[in-house]
mmCIF file of C-alpha atoms in Angstrom:
data_model
loop_
_atom_site.group_PDB
_atom_site.id
_atom_site.type_symbol
_atom_site.label_atom_id
_atom_site.label_comp_id
_atom_site.label_asym_id
_atom_site.label_seq_id
_atom_site.Cartn_x
_atom_site.Cartn_y
_atom_site.Cartn_z
ATOM 1 C CA ALA A 1 4.038 12.912 11.023
ATOM 2 C CA GLN A 2 4.971 12.199 7.311
ATOM 3 C CA THR A 3 2.192 12.911 4.637
ATOM 4 C CA VAL A 4 2.268 12.387 0.901
ATOM 5 C CA THR A 5 0.215 14.177 -1.566
ATOM 6 C CA GLN A 6 -1.263 13.913 -4.991
ATOM 7 C CA SER A 7 -2.824 16.447 -6.624
ATOM 8 C CA GLN A 8 -3.761 14.960 -9.905
ATOM 9 C CA PRO A 9 -6.915 12.918 -9.041
ATOM 10 C CA GLU A 10 -7.110 11.718 -12.514
ATOM 11 C CA MET A 11 -4.860 11.608 -15.782
ATOM 12 C CA SER A 12 -5.002 10.903 -19.571
ATOM 13 C CA VAL A 13 -2.423 10.183 -21.986
ATOM 14 C CA GLN A 14 -2.749 8.896 -25.633
ATOM 15 C CA GLU A 15 -1.256 5.169 -26.268
ATOM 16 C CA ALA A 16 2.610 5.523 -26.964
ATOM 17 C CA GLU A 17 2.726 9.299 -25.650
ATOM 18 C CA THR A 18 4.398 10.216 -22.469
ATOM 19 C CA VAL A 19 2.942 11.227 -18.995
ATOM 20 C CA THR A 20 3.878 12.264 -15.638
ATOM 21 C CA LEU A 21 2.261 11.919 -12.587
ATOM 22 C CA SER A 22 3.059 14.124 -9.805
ATOM 23 C CA CYS A 23 3.839 13.394 -5.975
ATOM 24 C CA THR A 24 4.810 15.589 -3.038
ATOM 25 C CA TYR A 25 5.761 14.806 0.351
ATOM 26 C CA ASP A 26 6.680 15.944 3.664
ATOM 27 C CA THR A 27 9.157 14.633 6.309
ATOM 28 C CA SER A 28 11.415 15.781 8.574
ATOM 29 C CA GLU A 29 13.407 12.505 8.437
ATOM 30 C CA SER A 30 16.760 12.312 6.398
ATOM 31 C CA ASP A 31 16.461 8.348 5.414
ATOM 32 C CA TYR A 32 13.372 7.136 4.026
ATOM 33 C CA TYR A 33 11.996 5.316 0.748
ATOM 34 C CA LEU A 34 9.547 6.533 -2.179
ATOM 35 C CA PHE A 35 7.632 4.173 -4.067
ATOM 36 C CA TRP A 36 4.906 3.958 -7.145
ATOM 37 C CA TYR A 37 2.508 1.452 -6.939
ATOM 38 C CA LYS A 38 0.287 0.177 -9.652
ATOM 39 C CA GLN A 39 -3.410 -0.732 -8.958
ATOM 40 C CA PRO A 40 -5.360 -2.195 -11.588
ATOM 41 C CA PRO A 41 -8.976 -2.773 -11.269
ATOM 42 C CA SER A 42 -8.375 -6.294 -10.032
ATOM 43 C CA ARG A 43 -7.201 -4.329 -7.144
ATOM 44 C CA GLN A 44 -3.488 -6.070 -6.615
ATOM 45 C CA MET A 45 -1.188 -3.441 -5.784
ATOM 46 C CA ILE A 46 2.173 -3.613 -7.798
ATOM 47 C CA LEU A 47 5.247 -2.385 -7.144
ATOM 48 C CA VAL A 48 6.258 -0.076 -10.124
ATOM 49 C CA ILE A 49 9.573 1.536 -9.022
ATOM 50 C CA ARG A 50 10.979 2.707 -5.941
ATOM 51 C CA GLN A 51 13.620 5.238 -4.928
ATOM 52 C CA GLU A 52 15.778 5.546 -2.023
ATOM 53 C CA ALA A 53 16.444 8.659 -0.565
ATOM 54 C CA TYR A 54 20.108 8.600 0.032
ATOM 55 C CA LYS A 55 20.609 7.725 -3.816
ATOM 56 C CA GLN A 56 20.724 11.164 -6.118
ATOM 57 C CA GLN A 57 20.548 9.010 -9.337
ATOM 58 C CA ASN A 58 16.926 8.633 -10.620
ATOM 59 C CA ALA A 59 15.437 5.035 -10.465
ATOM 60 C CA THR A 60 14.367 3.985 -13.815
ATOM 61 C CA GLU A 61 12.432 0.637 -14.533
ATOM 62 C CA ASN A 62 11.999 0.060 -18.584
ATOM 63 C CA ARG A 63 9.501 2.561 -19.510
ATOM 64 C CA PHE A 64 8.917 3.962 -15.736
ATOM 65 C CA SER A 65 11.242 6.617 -14.399
ATOM 66 C CA VAL A 66 11.147 9.034 -11.717
ATOM 67 C CA ASN A 67 12.197 12.508 -11.056
ATOM 68 C CA PHE A 68 13.143 12.693 -7.642
ATOM 69 C CA GLN A 69 13.711 16.252 -5.926
ATOM 70 C CA LYS A 70 14.806 15.789 -2.491
ATOM 71 C CA ALA A 71 14.954 19.238 -1.819
ATOM 72 C CA ALA A 72 12.072 20.357 -2.847
ATOM 73 C CA LYS A 73 10.505 16.744 -1.559
ATOM 74 C CA SER A 74 9.119 16.112 -4.977
ATOM 75 C CA PHE A 75 8.546 12.679 -6.562
ATOM 76 C CA SER A 76 7.184 12.227 -10.058
ATOM 77 C CA LEU A 77 6.632 9.214 -12.088
ATOM 78 C CA LYS A 78 6.995 9.285 -15.844
ATOM 79 C CA ILE A 79 5.735 6.866 -18.197
ATOM 80 C CA SER A 80 7.214 6.439 -21.603
ATOM 81 C CA ASP A 81 5.489 4.961 -24.600
ATOM 82 C CA SER A 82 2.312 4.594 -22.654
ATOM 83 C CA GLN A 83 0.244 0.938 -23.270
ATOM 84 C CA LEU A 84 -3.413 0.067 -22.723
ATOM 85 C CA GLY A 85 -1.867 -1.814 -20.015
ATOM 86 C CA ASP A 86 -1.071 1.041 -17.988
ATOM 87 C CA ALA A 87 -4.279 2.218 -17.296
ATOM 88 C CA ALA A 88 -4.666 1.712 -13.433
ATOM 89 C CA MET A 89 -4.677 3.789 -10.360
ATOM 90 C CA TYR A 90 -1.269 4.710 -9.409
ATOM 91 C CA PHE A 91 -0.155 5.669 -5.688
ATOM 92 C CA CYS A 92 2.715 7.566 -4.503
ATOM 93 C CA ALA A 93 4.067 5.954 -0.938
ATOM 94 C CA TYR A 94 6.344 7.189 1.618
ATOM 95 C CA ARG A 95 8.231 4.366 4.088
ATOM 96 C CA SER A 96 10.798 5.440 6.810
ATOM 97 C CA GLY A 97 14.530 3.915 6.268
ATOM 98 C CA PHE A 98 14.822 3.647 10.098
ATOM 99 C CA TYR A 99 14.880 0.112 11.473
ATOM 100 C CA GLY A 100 12.038 -1.522 13.426
ATOM 101 C CA GLY A 101 8.188 -1.553 14.314
ATOM 102 C CA ALA A 102 5.694 1.063 12.633
ATOM 103 C CA THR A 103 8.047 2.987 11.254
ATOM 104 C CA ASN A 104 8.115 0.284 8.335
ATOM 105 C CA LYS A 105 4.596 0.948 7.199
ATOM 106 C CA LEU A 106 3.697 2.457 3.788
ATOM 107 C CA ILE A 107 1.948 5.887 4.119
ATOM 108 C CA PHE A 108 0.289 6.477 0.654
ATOM 109 C CA GLY A 109 -1.299 9.377 -1.270
ATOM 110 C CA THR A 110 -4.738 9.221 -2.627
ATOM 111 C CA GLY A 111 -3.663 8.136 -5.957
ATOM 112 C CA THR A 112 -3.838 9.340 -9.284
ATOM 113 C CA LEU A 113 -6.631 7.502 -11.867
ATOM 114 C CA LEU A 114 -4.271 7.096 -15.287
ATOM 115 C CA ALA A 115 -6.553 6.315 -18.540
ATOM 116 C CA VAL A 116 -4.997 5.533 -21.806
ATOM 117 C CA GLN A 117 -6.961 6.133 -24.828
ATOM 118 C CA PRO A 118 -6.118 4.242 -27.845
ATOM 119 C CA GLY B 1 5.563 -19.144 -5.477
ATOM 120 C CA ALA B 2 2.246 -18.201 -4.918
ATOM 121 C CA GLY B 3 1.641 -14.489 -4.070
ATOM 122 C CA VAL B 4 -0.320 -13.283 -0.810
ATOM 123 C CA SER B 5 -3.818 -14.553 -0.567
ATOM 124 C CA GLN B 6 -6.684 -13.091 0.849
ATOM 125 C CA SER B 7 -10.104 -14.508 1.724
ATOM 126 C CA PRO B 8 -12.933 -13.940 1.371
ATOM 127 C CA ARG B 9 -12.607 -11.801 -1.660
ATOM 128 C CA TYR B 10 -16.122 -10.015 -0.827
ATOM 129 C CA LYS B 11 -18.061 -9.923 2.436
ATOM 130 C CA VAL B 12 -21.477 -8.209 2.877
ATOM 131 C CA ALA B 13 -22.260 -8.077 6.662
ATOM 132 C CA LYS B 14 -25.357 -6.272 8.307
ATOM 133 C CA ARG B 15 -24.492 -3.917 10.776
ATOM 134 C CA GLY B 16 -23.686 -5.409 14.001
ATOM 135 C CA GLN B 17 -22.126 -8.738 12.658
ATOM 136 C CA ASP B 18 -18.762 -9.534 13.258
ATOM 137 C CA VAL B 19 -16.614 -10.579 10.475
ATOM 138 C CA ALA B 20 -13.167 -12.639 10.182
ATOM 139 C CA LEU B 21 -10.776 -11.771 7.245
ATOM 140 C CA ARG B 22 -8.093 -13.831 6.629
ATOM 141 C CA CYS B 23 -4.482 -13.404 5.140
ATOM 142 C CA ASP B 24 -1.801 -15.832 3.982
ATOM 143 C CA PRO B 25 1.531 -14.035 3.396
ATOM 144 C CA ILE B 26 4.129 -15.275 1.226
ATOM 145 C CA SER B 27 5.683 -18.370 2.883
ATOM 146 C CA GLY B 28 8.791 -17.400 4.826
ATOM 147 C CA HIS B 29 8.047 -13.700 5.074
ATOM 148 C CA VAL B 30 8.446 -12.328 8.579
ATOM 149 C CA SER B 31 6.554 -9.256 8.506
ATOM 150 C CA LEU B 32 2.665 -8.817 7.769
ATOM 151 C CA PHE B 33 0.683 -5.623 7.643
ATOM 152 C CA TRP B 34 -2.613 -4.870 7.062
ATOM 153 C CA TYR B 35 -4.158 -1.619 5.590
ATOM 154 C CA GLN B 36 -7.527 -0.305 5.066
ATOM 155 C CA GLN B 37 -8.378 1.543 1.933
ATOM 156 C CA ALA B 38 -11.658 3.445 1.934
ATOM 157 C CA LEU B 39 -13.551 4.126 -1.669
ATOM 158 C CA GLY B 40 -11.622 6.396 -3.558
ATOM 159 C CA GLN B 41 -8.532 6.651 -1.453
ATOM 160 C CA GLY B 42 -5.270 5.515 -0.299
ATOM 161 C CA PRO B 43 -4.711 2.413 1.767
ATOM 162 C CA GLU B 44 -4.170 3.373 5.493
ATOM 163 C CA PHE B 45 -2.071 1.261 8.025
ATOM 164 C CA LEU B 46 -3.866 -0.505 10.474
ATOM 165 C CA THR B 47 -1.383 -3.046 12.220
ATOM 166 C CA TYR B 48 1.721 -4.758 11.762
ATOM 167 C CA PHE B 49 3.140 -8.058 12.975
ATOM 168 C CA GLN B 50 6.831 -9.343 13.078
ATOM 169 C CA ASN B 51 6.353 -12.994 13.067
ATOM 170 C CA GLU B 52 3.842 -13.779 15.809
ATOM 171 C CA ALA B 53 4.211 -10.415 17.615
ATOM 172 C CA GLN B 54 1.978 -7.528 16.929
ATOM 173 C CA LEU B 55 4.379 -4.829 17.204
ATOM 174 C CA ASP B 56 2.031 -1.886 16.202
ATOM 175 C CA LYS B 57 -1.455 -1.556 16.083
ATOM 176 C CA SER B 58 -1.790 2.269 16.244
ATOM 177 C CA GLY B 59 -3.668 2.288 13.168
ATOM 178 C CA LEU B 60 -6.722 0.241 14.085
ATOM 179 C CA PRO B 61 -9.688 2.617 14.451
ATOM 180 C CA SER B 62 -11.474 1.127 17.351
ATOM 181 C CA ASP B 63 -11.262 -1.454 20.002
ATOM 182 C CA ARG B 64 -13.623 -3.422 17.558
ATOM 183 C CA PHE B 65 -10.884 -4.052 15.382
ATOM 184 C CA PHE B 66 -8.610 -6.911 16.307
ATOM 185 C CA ALA B 67 -5.616 -8.802 14.286
ATOM 186 C CA GLU B 68 -3.665 -11.998 15.315
ATOM 187 C CA ARG B 69 -1.145 -14.245 13.655
ATOM 188 C CA PRO B 70 -0.665 -16.965 16.405
ATOM 189 C CA GLU B 71 2.036 -18.828 14.475
ATOM 190 C CA GLY B 72 3.541 -16.422 12.609
ATOM 191 C CA SER B 73 2.117 -17.304 9.145
ATOM 192 C CA VAL B 74 -1.734 -16.946 8.460
ATOM 193 C CA SER B 75 -3.456 -13.562 9.945
ATOM 194 C CA THR B 76 -6.834 -12.766 10.922
ATOM 195 C CA LEU B 77 -8.055 -9.710 11.099
ATOM 196 C CA LYS B 78 -11.630 -9.318 12.885
ATOM 197 C CA ILE B 79 -14.086 -6.469 12.881
ATOM 198 C CA GLN B 80 -16.788 -6.719 15.924
ATOM 199 C CA ARG B 81 -20.169 -5.413 15.645
ATOM 200 C CA THR B 82 -19.407 -3.950 12.268
ATOM 201 C CA GLN B 83 -20.460 -0.532 11.433
ATOM 202 C CA GLN B 84 -21.138 1.177 8.156
ATOM 203 C CA GLU B 85 -18.113 3.116 8.301
ATOM 204 C CA ASP B 86 -15.982 -0.226 8.519
ATOM 205 C CA SER B 87 -16.907 -0.826 4.642
ATOM 206 C CA ALA B 88 -13.937 -0.683 2.659
ATOM 207 C CA VAL B 89 -11.436 -2.718 1.025
ATOM 208 C CA TYR B 90 -8.617 -4.752 3.644
ATOM 209 C CA LEU B 91 -5.342 -5.118 2.218
ATOM 210 C CA CYS B 92 -3.002 -7.375 3.416
ATOM 211 C CA ALA B 93 0.832 -7.146 2.665
ATOM 212 C CA SER B 94 4.014 -9.338 3.483
ATOM 213 C CA SER B 95 7.803 -8.533 3.305
ATOM 214 C CA PHE B 96 10.519 -10.977 3.753
ATOM 215 C CA LEU B 97 12.125 -8.697 6.525
ATOM 216 C CA GLU B 98 11.097 -5.580 8.407
ATOM 217 C CA LEU B 99 13.926 -3.462 7.131
ATOM 218 C CA ALA B 100 12.633 -0.665 4.880
ATOM 219 C CA GLY B 101 14.278 -1.546 1.869
ATOM 220 C CA TYR B 102 12.336 -4.974 1.813
ATOM 221 C CA GLU B 103 9.185 -4.717 -0.771
ATOM 222 C CA GLN B 104 5.932 -5.435 0.404
ATOM 223 C CA TYR B 105 3.696 -7.425 -1.343
ATOM 224 C CA PHE B 106 0.121 -6.996 -1.552
ATOM 225 C CA GLY B 107 -2.613 -9.392 -1.748
ATOM 226 C CA PRO B 108 -5.973 -8.870 -3.740
ATOM 227 C CA GLY B 109 -7.561 -7.731 -0.655
ATOM 228 C CA THR B 110 -11.062 -8.080 1.097
ATOM 229 C CA ARG B 111 -13.896 -5.587 -0.101
ATOM 230 C CA LEU B 112 -16.276 -5.360 3.090
ATOM 231 C CA THR B 113 -19.633 -3.960 2.426
ATOM 232 C CA VAL B 114 -21.813 -3.188 5.630
ATOM 233 C CA THR B 115 -25.565 -2.696 5.131
#
């Protein structure tokens, strides 16, 4: 079974600084997707960024980028120029790339609560 | 267009009561997922629908939990004889197709408190 581990329950960053959130995962599959979701206090989960395992290039979305190390099964999120609105719970998630049924569910880590200090 | 909506947003139930939680997915989305999020934890998969067919219910914690999507759009998660351990936020997510590359869009969740 696949597992996702986030070892940082809480992180803090100064506004305009850079912060990196860690995530490791375990799988025997070769085809999968990895995601970072943001969950603000209102609790609506929002997709931040995703990475296809078959792509070697790290995904980037504006101030958000990932460091995907497939051999090490590591998938960290870097937030540059942190803003107050980035404060939220961040979840790392795994999804099998195989087609059909239960394999399309998301498997989440336990989350990292990010605080942004003004 | 409108996102995924869920109702009620908050529900307090006495232990032993039955509850029904509703999810309105994004129009046209084939796939619908239910997740349970305990306090301080990540969401955990409960069940999955493709249109009206419930293809996976492996995450349902007991036979007190039942989900349906009779017309392939709105879904209801029903919990019978609620217990304190059922207290959690229940999240619904929909996706255009079941293929892994399609994003799951989440609703705001229903916070269930069992007293």
